């Protein structure tokens, strides 16, 4: 049975509660590349895209491109060749890169290796925890891995306990311009745990402050010694960080503690972090390991047990939903290592991805400096993004992984049962807001779109302290998101068949 498409009813539903200004209906917008409506059809909105941009009151620049996937024709564009930071929309490009180079079913392995013979359960040599670039490894995974190592018959280790993260090049942080204490900017290594974040909790009891630094999960709370916290009686700064004595040494301002609380802090020594947690889990199995030591060279040996991640598609779907920076960097660097046959630094890996994008997707104006979009040095255009989204690779493999974007009214409240169905990747930096993905209409029309907004001079003027909560940043981002909604809902009306 064929469902009849009621265009007039669709337009009415689309306009109900719309985020568009209360513009009146008249002639088609001058910027539309689509032919004018047929006589007798419902009139499109008079408000042009330029008016929407002007009414948004955004400082800085705004660019967009929208493309009809059904007919293969461009619909509208504003500044399609203007270079702006993609922010976390970069993760969509990274996902495409990984899907093409690694394959949808790729899985990451973390191995426990015995470098020496095992006699009567005793290892006469070193035990190695070897990372394989898994960005999703959690404390519970190491607990399960330790149990399987014990079940395999290991009861004691006479040699050292080594940790190896050399599958990927080490970086102490993703973006050097971020505040030192933000959990979304941790170190990168081939061995990562809990997205390379350590849990800092503070409680006051009997007039004294107690602090813990642990690798908590739903099942375990192993404390770690490689990250230390000291409370200092001061007003500012909130946190300080120092790399000293082979540890992450933090201080926190007493004035900021309130009555107690917790937050995740970035880990700068991920191999030692994972090593201490695995050591604790092995101890709970009755197997004592020496303190973990990092090694740059992976010793040869027999794999006792291994932890295998979920398939790459699941890793990427979560990355795109939660916008996890570390996942993007590790997945992108893993793809580069596969493509080149060797590991590369973060910047060189991002440049390799840009080369791939130029060769595979014909993206001539995209120049990435990371895989997550956290740094604002990366540049792309809405024209390039839509070209990527229009590719068969993106339409068949990326699109099913993107999250649903709800349609919202001018008060940013969700509009229930909205006929426009959008899946996309969002992106947000200070005074940068981006959105790119797909919009499907009930009549079968299908669009790929990209929207980039940014006030780069205003962003560049921020001090490091201001970067976590910049003055005016939230209001600017809200105006940008409302503009995105207005553009999407306008396109749905203007370009409905």
CSV table of N, CA and C in Angstrom, one decimal, residues 215-320:
chain,number,residue,atom,x,y,z
A,215,UNK,N,40.6,4.9,39.8
A,215,UNK,CA,40.1,4.5,38.5
A,215,UNK,C,38.8,3.8,38.6
A,216,UNK,N,37.8,4.5,39.2
A,216,UNK,CA,36.6,3.8,39.5
A,216,UNK,C,35.8,3.4,38.3
A,217,UNK,N,35.0,2.4,38.6
A,217,UNK,CA,34.0,1.9,37.6
A,217,UNK,C,32.8,1.5,38.4
A,218,UNK,N,31.8,0.9,37.8
A,218,UNK,CA,30.6,0.4,38.5
A,218,UNK,C,30.9,-0.7,39.5
A,219,UNK,N,32.0,-1.4,39.3
A,219,UNK,CA,32.3,-2.6,40.1
A,219,UNK,C,33.5,-2.4,41.1
A,220,UNK,N,34.4,-1.5,40.7
A,220,UNK,CA,35.7,-1.3,41.4
A,220,UNK,C,36.0,0.1,41.6
A,221,UNK,N,36.9,0.4,42.6
A,221,UNK,CA,37.4,1.7,42.9
A,221,UNK,C,38.9,1.6,43.3
A,222,UNK,N,39.7,1.1,42.4
A,222,UNK,CA,41.2,1.0,42.7
A,222,UNK,C,41.8,2.4,42.8
A,223,UNK,N,42.4,2.7,43.9
A,223,UNK,CA,43.2,3.9,44.0
A,223,UNK,C,44.5,3.8,43.3
A,224,UNK,N,45.0,4.9,42.8
A,224,UNK,CA,46.3,4.9,42.1
A,224,UNK,C,47.3,5.9,42.7
A,225,UNK,N,48.5,5.5,42.7
A,225,UNK,CA,49.6,6.4,43.3
A,225,UNK,C,50.2,7.3,42.2
A,226,UNK,N,50.0,7.0,40.9
A,226,UNK,CA,50.7,7.8,39.9
A,226,UNK,C,50.1,9.2,39.7
A,227,UNK,N,48.9,9.4,40.3
A,227,UNK,CA,48.3,10.7,40.3
A,227,UNK,C,48.1,11.1,41.8
A,228,UNK,N,48.6,12.3,42.1
A,228,UNK,CA,48.5,12.7,43.5
A,228,UNK,C,47.8,14.1,43.6
A,229,UNK,N,47.1,14.3,44.6
A,229,UNK,CA,46.4,15.6,44.8
A,229,UNK,C,46.7,16.2,46.2
A,230,UNK,N,47.0,17.5,46.2
A,230,UNK,CA,47.3,18.2,47.4
A,230,UNK,C,46.5,19.4,47.5
A,231,UNK,N,45.8,19.7,48.6
A,231,UNK,CA,45.0,20.8,48.8
A,231,UNK,C,45.8,22.0,49.3
A,232,UNK,N,45.7,23.1,48.7
A,232,UNK,CA,46.5,24.3,49.0
A,232,UNK,C,45.5,25.5,49.4
A,233,UNK,N,45.9,26.2,50.5
A,233,UNK,CA,45.0,27.3,50.9
A,233,UNK,C,45.3,28.5,50.0
A,234,UNK,N,44.5,28.6,49.0
A,234,UNK,CA,44.6,29.8,48.1
A,234,UNK,C,43.3,30.0,47.4
A,235,UNK,N,43.2,31.2,46.8
A,235,UNK,CA,41.9,31.5,46.1
A,235,UNK,C,42.0,31.0,44.6
A,236,UNK,N,43.1,31.3,44.0
A,236,UNK,CA,43.3,30.9,42.6
A,236,UNK,C,44.8,30.5,42.4
A,237,UNK,N,45.2,29.8,41.4
A,237,UNK,CA,44.3,29.1,40.4
A,237,UNK,C,43.5,27.9,41.0
A,238,UNK,N,42.5,27.5,40.3
A,238,UNK,CA,41.7,26.4,40.7
A,238,UNK,C,42.6,25.1,40.9
A,239,UNK,N,43.3,24.8,39.8
A,239,UNK,CA,44.2,23.6,39.9
A,239,UNK,C,45.6,24.0,39.4
A,240,UNK,N,46.6,23.3,39.8
A,240,UNK,CA,47.9,23.3,39.1
A,240,UNK,C,48.4,21.9,38.9
A,241,UNK,N,49.2,21.8,37.8
A,241,UNK,CA,49.7,20.4,37.5
A,241,UNK,C,51.2,20.5,37.3
A,242,UNK,N,51.9,19.5,37.8
A,242,UNK,CA,53.3,19.3,37.6
A,242,UNK,C,53.7,17.9,37.3
A,243,UNK,N,54.6,17.7,36.4
A,243,UNK,CA,55.1,16.3,36.1
A,243,UNK,C,56.4,16.2,37.0
A,244,UNK,N,56.3,15.5,38.0
A,244,UNK,CA,57.4,15.4,38.9
A,244,UNK,C,57.5,14.0,39.6
A,245,UNK,N,58.7,13.5,39.7
A,245,UNK,CA,58.9,12.1,40.3
A,245,UNK,C,58.2,11.0,39.6
A,246,UNK,N,58.0,11.2,38.3
A,246,UNK,CA,57.3,10.2,37.5
A,246,UNK,C,55.8,10.1,37.8
A,247,UNK,N,55.2,11.1,38.3
A,247,UNK,CA,53.8,11.1,38.7
A,247,UNK,C,53.1,12.4,38.1
A,248,UNK,N,51.8,12.3,38.1
A,248,UNK,CA,51.0,13.4,37.8
A,248,UNK,C,50.7,14.1,39.2
A,249,UNK,N,51.3,15.3,39.4
A,249,UNK,CA,51.1,15.9,40.7
A,249,UNK,C,50.2,17.1,40.5
A,250,UNK,N,49.1,17.1,41.3
A,250,UNK,CA,48.1,18.1,41.2
A,250,UNK,C,48.0,18.9,42.5
A,251,UNK,N,47.6,20.1,42.5
A,251,UNK,CA,47.1,20.9,43.6
A,251,UNK,C,45.8,21.5,43.3
A,252,UNK,N,44.9,21.7,44.3
A,252,UNK,CA,43.6,22.3,44.2
A,252,UNK,C,43.4,23.4,45.2
A,253,UNK,N,42.8,24.4,44.8
A,253,UNK,CA,42.5,25.5,45.8
A,253,UNK,C,41.5,25.2,46.8
A,254,UNK,N,41.9,25.4,48.1
A,254,UNK,CA,41.0,25.1,49.2
A,254,UNK,C,39.6,25.8,49.1
A,255,UNK,N,39.7,27.0,48.6
A,255,UNK,CA,38.5,27.9,48.5
A,255,UNK,C,37.4,27.3,47.5
A,256,UNK,N,37.8,26.4,46.6
A,256,UNK,CA,36.9,25.8,45.6
A,256,UNK,C,36.3,24.5,46.1
A,257,UNK,N,36.6,24.0,47.2
A,257,UNK,CA,36.2,22.7,47.6
A,257,UNK,C,34.7,22.6,48.1
A,258,UNK,N,34.2,23.7,48.6
A,258,UNK,CA,32.8,23.7,49.1
A,258,UNK,C,32.6,22.6,50.2
A,259,UNK,N,31.6,21.8,50.1
A,259,UNK,CA,31.3,20.8,51.1
A,259,UNK,C,31.7,19.4,50.7
A,260,UNK,N,32.3,19.3,49.5
A,260,UNK,CA,32.7,18.0,48.9
A,260,UNK,C,32.2,17.8,47.5
A,261,UNK,N,32.8,16.9,46.8
A,261,UNK,CA,32.4,16.7,45.4
A,261,UNK,C,33.5,15.8,44.7
A,262,UNK,N,33.3,15.8,43.4
A,262,UNK,CA,34.3,15.0,42.6
A,262,UNK,C,34.3,15.5,41.2
A,263,UNK,N,35.3,15.1,40.4
A,263,UNK,CA,35.4,15.4,39.0
A,263,UNK,C,36.5,14.5,38.4
A,264,UNK,N,36.5,14.4,37.1
A,264,UNK,CA,37.5,13.6,36.4
A,264,UNK,C,38.6,14.6,35.9
A,265,UNK,N,39.8,14.2,36.2
A,265,UNK,CA,41.0,14.9,35.7
A,265,UNK,C,41.7,14.1,34.6
A,266,UNK,N,42.4,14.8,33.8
A,266,UNK,CA,43.2,14.1,32.7
A,266,UNK,C,44.4,13.4,33.2
A,267,UNK,N,44.7,12.2,32.6
A,267,UNK,CA,45.8,11.5,33.0
A,267,UNK,C,46.9,11.8,31.9
A,268,UNK,N,48.1,12.1,32.4
A,268,UNK,CA,49.3,12.4,31.5
A,268,UNK,C,50.2,11.2,31.4
A,269,UNK,N,50.0,10.2,32.2
A,269,UNK,CA,50.9,9.0,32.2
A,269,UNK,C,50.0,7.7,32.1
A,270,UNK,N,49.4,7.6,30.9
A,270,UNK,CA,48.4,6.5,30.8
A,270,UNK,C,48.9,5.1,31.0
A,271,UNK,N,50.1,4.8,30.6
A,271,UNK,CA,50.7,3.5,30.7
A,271,UNK,C,50.8,3.1,32.2
A,272,UNK,N,51.3,4.0,33.0
A,272,UNK,CA,51.5,3.7,34.4
A,272,UNK,C,50.1,3.6,35.1
A,273,UNK,N,49.2,4.4,34.6
A,273,UNK,CA,47.8,4.4,35.2
A,273,UNK,C,47.2,3.0,34.9
A,274,UNK,N,47.2,2.6,33.7
A,274,UNK,CA,46.6,1.2,33.4
A,274,UNK,C,47.4,0.2,34.1
A,275,UNK,N,48.7,0.4,34.2
A,275,UNK,CA,49.6,-0.6,34.9
A,275,UNK,C,49.2,-0.8,36.4
A,276,UNK,N,49.0,0.3,37.0
A,276,UNK,CA,48.7,0.3,38.5
A,276,UNK,C,47.3,-0.4,38.7
A,277,UNK,N,46.4,-0.1,37.8
A,277,UNK,CA,45.1,-0.8,37.9
A,277,UNK,C,45.2,-2.3,37.7
A,278,UNK,N,45.9,-2.6,36.6
A,278,UNK,CA,46.1,-4.1,36.4
A,278,UNK,C,46.8,-4.8,37.5
A,279,UNK,N,47.8,-4.1,38.1
A,279,UNK,CA,48.5,-4.7,39.2
A,279,UNK,C,47.6,-4.9,40.4
A,280,UNK,N,46.7,-4.0,40.6
A,280,UNK,CA,45.7,-4.1,41.7
A,280,UNK,C,44.7,-5.3,41.4
A,281,UNK,N,44.3,-5.4,40.2
A,281,UNK,CA,43.4,-6.5,39.8
A,281,UNK,C,44.1,-7.9,39.9
A,282,UNK,N,45.3,-7.9,39.5
A,282,UNK,CA,46.1,-9.2,39.7
A,282,UNK,C,46.3,-9.5,41.1
A,283,UNK,N,46.5,-8.5,41.9
A,283,UNK,CA,46.7,-8.8,43.4
A,283,UNK,C,45.4,-9.3,44.0
A,284,UNK,N,44.2,-8.8,43.5
A,284,UNK,CA,43.0,-9.4,44.0
A,284,UNK,C,42.8,-10.8,43.6
A,285,UNK,N,43.5,-11.3,42.5
A,285,UNK,CA,43.5,-12.7,42.1
A,285,UNK,C,44.6,-13.5,42.8
A,286,UNK,N,45.3,-12.9,43.7
A,286,UNK,CA,46.3,-13.6,44.5
A,286,UNK,C,47.7,-13.6,43.7
A,287,UNK,N,47.9,-12.8,42.7
A,287,UNK,CA,49.1,-12.8,42.0
A,287,UNK,C,49.8,-11.4,42.2
A,288,UNK,N,50.9,-11.4,42.8
A,288,UNK,CA,51.6,-10.1,43.1
A,288,UNK,C,52.6,-9.7,42.0
A,289,UNK,N,52.4,-8.5,41.5
A,289,UNK,CA,53.3,-8.0,40.5
A,289,UNK,C,54.1,-6.8,41.0
A,290,UNK,N,55.3,-6.6,40.5
A,290,UNK,CA,56.1,-5.5,40.9
A,290,UNK,C,55.4,-4.2,40.4
A,291,UNK,N,55.9,-3.1,40.8
A,291,UNK,CA,55.3,-1.8,40.3
A,291,UNK,C,55.5,-1.7,38.8
A,292,UNK,N,54.6,-1.2,38.1
A,292,UNK,CA,54.7,-1.1,36.7
A,292,UNK,C,55.8,-0.2,36.2
A,293,UNK,N,56.5,-0.6,35.1
A,293,UNK,CA,57.5,0.2,34.5
A,293,UNK,C,57.2,0.3,33.0
A,294,UNK,N,57.3,1.5,32.5
A,294,UNK,CA,57.1,1.7,31.0
A,294,UNK,C,58.2,1.1,30.2
A,295,UNK,N,57.9,0.7,29.0
A,295,UNK,CA,59.0,0.2,28.1
A,295,UNK,C,58.6,0.7,26.7
A,296,UNK,N,59.7,1.2,26.0
A,296,UNK,CA,59.5,1.7,24.7
A,296,UNK,C,59.5,0.6,23.6
A,297,UNK,N,60.1,-0.5,24.0
A,297,UNK,CA,60.2,-1.6,23.1
A,297,UNK,C,59.4,-2.8,23.6
A,298,UNK,N,58.6,-3.3,22.7
A,298,UNK,CA,57.7,-4.5,23.1
A,298,UNK,C,58.5,-5.7,23.1
A,299,UNK,N,58.7,-6.4,24.3
A,299,UNK,CA,59.5,-7.7,24.3
A,299,UNK,C,58.7,-8.8,23.6
A,300,UNK,N,59.4,-9.7,23.0
A,300,UNK,CA,58.8,-10.9,22.4
A,300,UNK,C,58.3,-11.8,23.5
A,301,UNK,N,57.3,-12.5,23.3
A,301,UNK,CA,56.8,-13.5,24.3
A,301,UNK,C,55.5,-14.1,23.9
A,302,UNK,N,55.0,-14.9,24.8
A,302,UNK,CA,53.8,-15.7,24.5
A,302,UNK,C,52.6,-14.9,25.1
A,303,UNK,N,51.5,-14.7,24.3
A,303,UNK,CA,50.3,-14.1,24.7
A,303,UNK,C,49.6,-15.0,25.6
A,304,UNK,N,49.4,-14.6,26.9
A,304,UNK,CA,48.7,-15.5,27.9
A,304,UNK,C,47.2,-15.2,27.7
A,305,UNK,N,46.8,-14.0,27.6
A,305,UNK,CA,45.3,-13.6,27.5
A,305,UNK,C,45.3,-12.3,26.8
A,306,UNK,N,44.1,-12.0,26.3
A,306,UNK,CA,43.9,-10.7,25.6
A,306,UNK,C,42.4,-10.2,25.8
A,307,UNK,N,42.3,-8.9,25.8
A,307,UNK,CA,41.0,-8.3,25.8
A,307,UNK,C,40.7,-7.7,24.4
A,308,UNK,N,39.6,-8.1,23.8
A,308,UNK,CA,39.2,-7.6,22.5
A,308,UNK,C,38.1,-6.6,22.6
A,309,UNK,N,38.2,-5.5,21.9
A,309,UNK,CA,37.1,-4.5,22.0
A,309,UNK,C,35.9,-4.9,21.2
A,310,UNK,N,34.9,-4.1,21.3
A,310,UNK,CA,33.8,-4.2,20.4
A,310,UNK,C,34.2,-3.8,19.0
A,311,UNK,N,33.3,-4.0,18.0
A,311,UNK,CA,33.6,-3.7,16.6
A,311,UNK,C,33.8,-2.2,16.4
A,312,UNK,N,34.6,-1.8,15.4
A,312,UNK,CA,34.8,-0.4,15.2
A,312,UNK,C,33.5,0.4,15.0
A,313,UNK,N,32.5,-0.1,14.4
A,313,UNK,CA,31.3,0.6,14.2
A,313,UNK,C,30.7,1.0,15.5
A,314,UNK,N,30.7,0.1,16.5
A,314,UNK,CA,30.2,0.4,17.8
A,314,UNK,C,31.0,1.5,18.5
A,315,UNK,N,32.3,1.4,18.4
A,315,UNK,CA,33.3,2.4,18.9
A,315,UNK,C,32.9,3.8,18.3
A,316,UNK,N,32.8,3.8,17.0
A,316,UNK,CA,32.5,5.1,16.3
A,316,UNK,C,31.1,5.6,16.7
A,317,UNK,N,30.1,4.8,16.8
A,317,UNK,CA,28.8,5.3,17.1
A,317,UNK,C,28.8,5.9,18.5
A,318,UNK,N,29.5,5.3,19.5
A,318,UNK,CA,29.6,6.0,20.8
A,318,UNK,C,30.4,7.3,20.7
A,319,UNK,N,31.5,7.2,19.9
A,319,UNK,CA,32.3,8.4,19.8
A,319,UNK,C,31.5,9.6,19.2
A,320,UNK,N,30.7,9.3,18.2
A,320,UNK,CA,29.9,10.3,17.6
A,320,UNK,C,28.8,10.8,18.5
